[in-house]
N, CA, C and O of each residue as an XYZ file, in Angstrom:
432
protein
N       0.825     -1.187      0.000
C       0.000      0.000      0.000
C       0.868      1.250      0.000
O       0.374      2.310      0.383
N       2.120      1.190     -0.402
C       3.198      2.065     -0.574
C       3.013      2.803     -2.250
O       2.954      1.988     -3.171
N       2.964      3.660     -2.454
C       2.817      3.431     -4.170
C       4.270      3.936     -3.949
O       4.647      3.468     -5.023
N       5.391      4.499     -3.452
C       6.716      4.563     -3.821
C       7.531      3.293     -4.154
O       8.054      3.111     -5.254
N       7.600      2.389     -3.070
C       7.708      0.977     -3.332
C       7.414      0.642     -4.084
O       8.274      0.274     -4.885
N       6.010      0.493     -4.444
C       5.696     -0.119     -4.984
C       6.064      0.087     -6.608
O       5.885     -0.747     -7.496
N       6.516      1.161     -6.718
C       7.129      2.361     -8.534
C       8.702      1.756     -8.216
O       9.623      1.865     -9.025
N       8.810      1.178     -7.045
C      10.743      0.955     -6.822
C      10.386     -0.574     -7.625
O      11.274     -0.830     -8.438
N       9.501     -1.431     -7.586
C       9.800     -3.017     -7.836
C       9.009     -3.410     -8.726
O       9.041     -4.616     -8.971
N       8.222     -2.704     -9.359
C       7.350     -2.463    -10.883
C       8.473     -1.710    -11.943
O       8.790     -2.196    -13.030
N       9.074     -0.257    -11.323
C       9.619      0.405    -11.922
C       8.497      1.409    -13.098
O       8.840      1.941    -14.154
N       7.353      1.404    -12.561
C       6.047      1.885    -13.456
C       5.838      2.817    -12.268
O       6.422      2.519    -11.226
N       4.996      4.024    -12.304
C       4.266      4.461    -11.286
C       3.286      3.901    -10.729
O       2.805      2.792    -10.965
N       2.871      4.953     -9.709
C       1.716      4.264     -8.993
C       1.060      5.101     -7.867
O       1.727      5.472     -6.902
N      -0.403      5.427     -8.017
C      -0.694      6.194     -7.080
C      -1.737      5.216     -6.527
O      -2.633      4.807     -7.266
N      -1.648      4.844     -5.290
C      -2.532      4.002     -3.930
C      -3.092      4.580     -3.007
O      -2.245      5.162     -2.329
N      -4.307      4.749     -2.549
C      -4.745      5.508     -1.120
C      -5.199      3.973     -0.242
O      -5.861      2.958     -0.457
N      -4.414      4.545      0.791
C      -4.212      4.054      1.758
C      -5.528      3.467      2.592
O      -5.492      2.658      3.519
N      -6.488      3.984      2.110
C      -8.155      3.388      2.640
C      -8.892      2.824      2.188
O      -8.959      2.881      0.960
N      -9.823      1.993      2.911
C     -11.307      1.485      2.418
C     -11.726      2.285      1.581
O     -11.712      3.467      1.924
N     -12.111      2.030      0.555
C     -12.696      2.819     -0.701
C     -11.530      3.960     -1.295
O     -12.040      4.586     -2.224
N     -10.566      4.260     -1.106
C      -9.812      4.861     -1.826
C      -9.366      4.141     -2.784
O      -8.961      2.979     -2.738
N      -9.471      5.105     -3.981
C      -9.032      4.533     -5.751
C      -7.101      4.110     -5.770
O      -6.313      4.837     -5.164
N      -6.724      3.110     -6.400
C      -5.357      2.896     -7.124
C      -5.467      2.939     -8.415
O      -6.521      2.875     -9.047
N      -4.214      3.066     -8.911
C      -3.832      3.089    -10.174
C      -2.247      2.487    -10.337
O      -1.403      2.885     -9.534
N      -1.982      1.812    -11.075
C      -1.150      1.393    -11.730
C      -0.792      1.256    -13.450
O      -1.635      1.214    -14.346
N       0.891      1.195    -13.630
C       1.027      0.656    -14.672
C       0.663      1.592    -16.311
O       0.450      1.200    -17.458
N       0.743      3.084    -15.611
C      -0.094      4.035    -16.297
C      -1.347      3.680    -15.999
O      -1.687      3.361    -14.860
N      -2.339      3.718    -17.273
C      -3.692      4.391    -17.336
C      -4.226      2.240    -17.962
O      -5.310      1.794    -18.337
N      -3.113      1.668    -17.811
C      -3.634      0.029    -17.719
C      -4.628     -0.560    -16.292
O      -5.719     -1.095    -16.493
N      -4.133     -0.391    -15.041
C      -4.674     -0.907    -14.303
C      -5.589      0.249    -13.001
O      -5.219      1.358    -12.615
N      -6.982     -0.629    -12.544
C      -6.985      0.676    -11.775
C      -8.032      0.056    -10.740
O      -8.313     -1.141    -10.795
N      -8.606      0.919     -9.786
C      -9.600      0.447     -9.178
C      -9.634      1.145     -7.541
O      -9.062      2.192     -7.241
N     -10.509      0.223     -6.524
C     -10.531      0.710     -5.259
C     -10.038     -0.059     -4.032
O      -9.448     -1.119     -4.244
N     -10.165      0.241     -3.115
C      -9.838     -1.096     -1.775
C     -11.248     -1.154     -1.426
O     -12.068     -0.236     -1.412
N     -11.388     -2.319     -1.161
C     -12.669     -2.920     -0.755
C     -12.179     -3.072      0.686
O     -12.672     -2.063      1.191
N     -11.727     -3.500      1.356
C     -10.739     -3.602      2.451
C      -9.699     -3.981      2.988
O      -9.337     -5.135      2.757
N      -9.069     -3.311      3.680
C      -7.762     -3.210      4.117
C      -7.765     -3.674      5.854
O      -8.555     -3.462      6.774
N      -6.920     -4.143      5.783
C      -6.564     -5.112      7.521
C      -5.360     -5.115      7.373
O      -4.755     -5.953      6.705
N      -4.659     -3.816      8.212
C      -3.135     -3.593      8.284
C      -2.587     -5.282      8.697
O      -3.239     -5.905      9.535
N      -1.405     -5.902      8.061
C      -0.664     -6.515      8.499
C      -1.755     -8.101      8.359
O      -1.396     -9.174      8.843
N      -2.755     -7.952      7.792
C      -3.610     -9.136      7.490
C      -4.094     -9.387      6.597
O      -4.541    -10.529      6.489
N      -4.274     -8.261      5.307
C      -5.265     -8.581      4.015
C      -5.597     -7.444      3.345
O      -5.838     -6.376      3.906
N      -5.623     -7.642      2.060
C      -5.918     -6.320      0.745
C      -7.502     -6.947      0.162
O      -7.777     -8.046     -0.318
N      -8.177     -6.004      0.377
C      -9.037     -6.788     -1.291
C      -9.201     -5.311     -1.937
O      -9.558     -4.277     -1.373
N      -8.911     -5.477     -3.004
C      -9.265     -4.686     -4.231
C     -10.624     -5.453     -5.416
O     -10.812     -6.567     -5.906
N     -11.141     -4.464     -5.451
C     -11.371     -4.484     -6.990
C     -11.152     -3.694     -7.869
O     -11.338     -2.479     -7.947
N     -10.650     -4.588     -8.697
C      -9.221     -4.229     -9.618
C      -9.663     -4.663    -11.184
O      -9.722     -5.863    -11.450
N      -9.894     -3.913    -11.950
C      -9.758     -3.951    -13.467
C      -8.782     -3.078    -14.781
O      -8.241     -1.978    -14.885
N      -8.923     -4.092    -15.492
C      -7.808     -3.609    -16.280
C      -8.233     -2.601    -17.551
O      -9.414     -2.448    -17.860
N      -7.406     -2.098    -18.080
C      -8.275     -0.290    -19.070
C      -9.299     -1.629    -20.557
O     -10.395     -1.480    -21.097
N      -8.481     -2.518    -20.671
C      -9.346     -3.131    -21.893
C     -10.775     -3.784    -21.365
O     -11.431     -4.652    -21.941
N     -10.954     -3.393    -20.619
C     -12.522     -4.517    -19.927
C     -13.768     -3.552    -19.875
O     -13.839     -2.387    -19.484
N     -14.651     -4.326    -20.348
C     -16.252     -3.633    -20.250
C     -15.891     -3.044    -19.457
O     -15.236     -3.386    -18.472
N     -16.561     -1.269    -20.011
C     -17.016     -0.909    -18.933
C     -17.859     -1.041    -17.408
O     -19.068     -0.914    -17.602
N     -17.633     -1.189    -16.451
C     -17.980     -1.648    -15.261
C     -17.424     -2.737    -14.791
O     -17.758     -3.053    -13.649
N     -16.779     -3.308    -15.264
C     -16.052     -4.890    -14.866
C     -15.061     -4.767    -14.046
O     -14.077     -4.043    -14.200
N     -15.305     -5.495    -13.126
C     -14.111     -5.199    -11.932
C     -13.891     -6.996    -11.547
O     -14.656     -7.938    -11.752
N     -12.604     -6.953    -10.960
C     -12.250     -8.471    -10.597
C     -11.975     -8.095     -9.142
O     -12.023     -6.882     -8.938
N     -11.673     -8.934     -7.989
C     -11.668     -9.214     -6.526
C     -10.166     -9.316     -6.637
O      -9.846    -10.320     -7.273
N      -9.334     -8.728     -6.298
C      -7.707     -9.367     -5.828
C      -7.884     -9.265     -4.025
O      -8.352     -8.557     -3.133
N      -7.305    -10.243     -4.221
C      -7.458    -10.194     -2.321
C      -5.886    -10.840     -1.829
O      -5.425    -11.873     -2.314
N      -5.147     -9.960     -0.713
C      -3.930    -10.081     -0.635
C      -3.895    -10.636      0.928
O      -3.793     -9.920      1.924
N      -4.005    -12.109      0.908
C      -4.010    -12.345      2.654
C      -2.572    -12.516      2.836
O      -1.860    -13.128      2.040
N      -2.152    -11.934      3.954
C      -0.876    -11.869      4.457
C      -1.033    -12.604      5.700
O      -2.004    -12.388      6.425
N      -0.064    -13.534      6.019
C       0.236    -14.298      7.628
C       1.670    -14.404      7.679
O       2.473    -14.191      6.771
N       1.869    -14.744      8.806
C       3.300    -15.190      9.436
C       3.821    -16.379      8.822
O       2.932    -17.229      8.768
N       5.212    -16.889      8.203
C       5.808    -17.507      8.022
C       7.109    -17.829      8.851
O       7.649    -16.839      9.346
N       7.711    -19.073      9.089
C       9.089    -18.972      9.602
C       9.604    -18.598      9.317
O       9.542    -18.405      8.103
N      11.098    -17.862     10.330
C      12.165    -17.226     10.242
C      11.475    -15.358     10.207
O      12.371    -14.536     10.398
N      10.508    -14.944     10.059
C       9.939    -13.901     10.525
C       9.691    -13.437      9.417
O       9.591    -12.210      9.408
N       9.479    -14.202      7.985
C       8.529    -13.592      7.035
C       7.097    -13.731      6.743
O       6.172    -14.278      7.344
N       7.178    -13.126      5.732
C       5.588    -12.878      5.671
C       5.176    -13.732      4.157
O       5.772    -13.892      3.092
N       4.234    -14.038      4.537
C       3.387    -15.477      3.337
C       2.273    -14.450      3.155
O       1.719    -13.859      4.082
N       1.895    -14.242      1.320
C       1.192    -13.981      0.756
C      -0.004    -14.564      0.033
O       0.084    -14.158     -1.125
N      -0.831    -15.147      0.133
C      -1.649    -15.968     -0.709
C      -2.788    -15.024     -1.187
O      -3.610    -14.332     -0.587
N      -2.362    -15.400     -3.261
C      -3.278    -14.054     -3.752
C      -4.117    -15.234     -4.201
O      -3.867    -16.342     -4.675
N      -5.427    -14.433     -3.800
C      -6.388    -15.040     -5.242
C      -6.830    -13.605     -5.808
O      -6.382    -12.529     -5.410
N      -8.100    -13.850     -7.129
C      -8.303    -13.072     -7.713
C      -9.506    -13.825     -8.529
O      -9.378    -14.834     -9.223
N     -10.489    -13.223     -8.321
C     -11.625    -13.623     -9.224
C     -12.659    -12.629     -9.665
O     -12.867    -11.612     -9.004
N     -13.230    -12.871    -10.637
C     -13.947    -12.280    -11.647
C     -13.259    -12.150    -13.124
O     -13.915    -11.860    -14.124
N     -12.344    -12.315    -13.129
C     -11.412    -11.742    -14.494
C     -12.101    -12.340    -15.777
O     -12.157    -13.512    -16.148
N     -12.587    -11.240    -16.323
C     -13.062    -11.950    -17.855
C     -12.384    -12.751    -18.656
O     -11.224    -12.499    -18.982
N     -13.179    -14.040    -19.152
C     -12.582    -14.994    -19.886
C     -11.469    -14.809    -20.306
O     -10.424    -15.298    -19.875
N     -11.651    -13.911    -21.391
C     -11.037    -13.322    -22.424
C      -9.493    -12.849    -21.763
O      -8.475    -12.860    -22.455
N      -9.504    -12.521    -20.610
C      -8.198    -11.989    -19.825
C      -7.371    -12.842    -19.449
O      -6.176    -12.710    -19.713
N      -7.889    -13.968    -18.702
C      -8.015    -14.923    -17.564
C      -6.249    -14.817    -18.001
O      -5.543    -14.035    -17.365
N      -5.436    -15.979    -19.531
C      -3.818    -15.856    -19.214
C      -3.163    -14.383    -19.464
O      -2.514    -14.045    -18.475
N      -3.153    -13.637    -20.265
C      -2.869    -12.538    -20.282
C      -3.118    -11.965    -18.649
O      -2.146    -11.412    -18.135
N      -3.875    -12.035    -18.159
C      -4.057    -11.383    -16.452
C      -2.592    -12.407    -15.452
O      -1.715    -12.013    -14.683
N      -2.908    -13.605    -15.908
C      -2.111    -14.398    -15.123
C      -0.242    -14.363    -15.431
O       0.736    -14.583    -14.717
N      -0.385    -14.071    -16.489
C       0.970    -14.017    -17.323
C       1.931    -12.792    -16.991
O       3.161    -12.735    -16.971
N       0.531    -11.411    -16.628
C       1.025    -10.259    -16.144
C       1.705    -10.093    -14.602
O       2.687     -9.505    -14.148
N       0.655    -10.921    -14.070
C       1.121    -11.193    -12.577
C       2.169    -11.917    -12.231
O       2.581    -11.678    -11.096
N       2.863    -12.897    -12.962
C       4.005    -13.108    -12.562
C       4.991    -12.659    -12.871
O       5.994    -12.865    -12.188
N       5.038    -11.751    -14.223
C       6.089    -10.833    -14.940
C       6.182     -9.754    -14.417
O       7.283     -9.372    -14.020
N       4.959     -8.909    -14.263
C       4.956     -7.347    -14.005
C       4.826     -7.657    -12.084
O       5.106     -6.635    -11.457
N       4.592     -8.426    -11.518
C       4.467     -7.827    -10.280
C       5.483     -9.111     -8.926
O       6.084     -8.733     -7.921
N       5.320    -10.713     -9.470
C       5.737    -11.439     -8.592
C       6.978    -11.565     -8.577
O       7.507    -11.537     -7.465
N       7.746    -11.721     -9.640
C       8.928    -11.058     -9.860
C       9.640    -10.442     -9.685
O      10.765    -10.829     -9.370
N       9.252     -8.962     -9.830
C      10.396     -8.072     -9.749
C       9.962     -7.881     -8.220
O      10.812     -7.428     -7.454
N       8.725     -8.191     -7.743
C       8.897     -8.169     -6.036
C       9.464     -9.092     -5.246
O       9.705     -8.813     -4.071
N       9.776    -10.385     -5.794
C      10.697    -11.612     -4.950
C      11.872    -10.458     -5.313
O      12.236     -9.873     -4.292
N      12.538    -10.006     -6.528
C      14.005     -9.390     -7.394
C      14.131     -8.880     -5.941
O      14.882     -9.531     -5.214
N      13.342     -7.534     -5.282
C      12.707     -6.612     -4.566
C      13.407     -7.071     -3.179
O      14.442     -6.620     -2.690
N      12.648     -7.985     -2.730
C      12.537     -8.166     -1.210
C      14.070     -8.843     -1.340
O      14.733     -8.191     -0.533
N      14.880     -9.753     -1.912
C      15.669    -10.561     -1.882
C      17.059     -9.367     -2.177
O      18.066     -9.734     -2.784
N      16.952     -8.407     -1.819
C      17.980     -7.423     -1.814
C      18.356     -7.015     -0.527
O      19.237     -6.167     -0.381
């Protein structure tokens, strides 16, 4: 929920508000949306759509965070709604544009 960070391990901008119902944007004018809710140190949900999708179409990303050994932190994303039509292109993006260069990220 950093958008500086978060422009450090994308290397894209990024403007994020920090609240329930505050709008994000990413990736330029590609990705965008709101927080549905936020639980510091426990969970993201967004709904999150991308600039090519019907108008009104939004997908669920939900970011549960827990404790792992050695004192990291375990992420388990899901994400649903994503139109057919998206479904590998969405999936293909997420491990290139974001899981990636954030393992690159943290492992520094």
């Amino acid at each position: 929920m950093d958008e500086k960070r978060h422009a450090k391990f994308t290397g894209a901008k990024a403007s994020i508000s920090r609240k329930a119902g505050g709008a994000f944007s990413c990736y330029g004018p590609h990705l965008s949306g709101f927080n549905v809710d936020l639980v510091p140190g426990k969970r993201i949900v967004q709904a999150w759509r991308s600039s090519g999708w019907p108008a009104g179409v939004f997908s669920v990303a939900t970011f549960a965070l827990s404790r792992a050994r050695g004192g990291r932190t375990r992420i388990r994303f899901t994400q649903v709604g994503v139109p057919s039509s998206s479904r590998m292109h969405i999936s293909d993006g997420w491990r290139t544009y974001y899981w990636k260069p954030l393992k690159a990220y943290l492992e520094k």
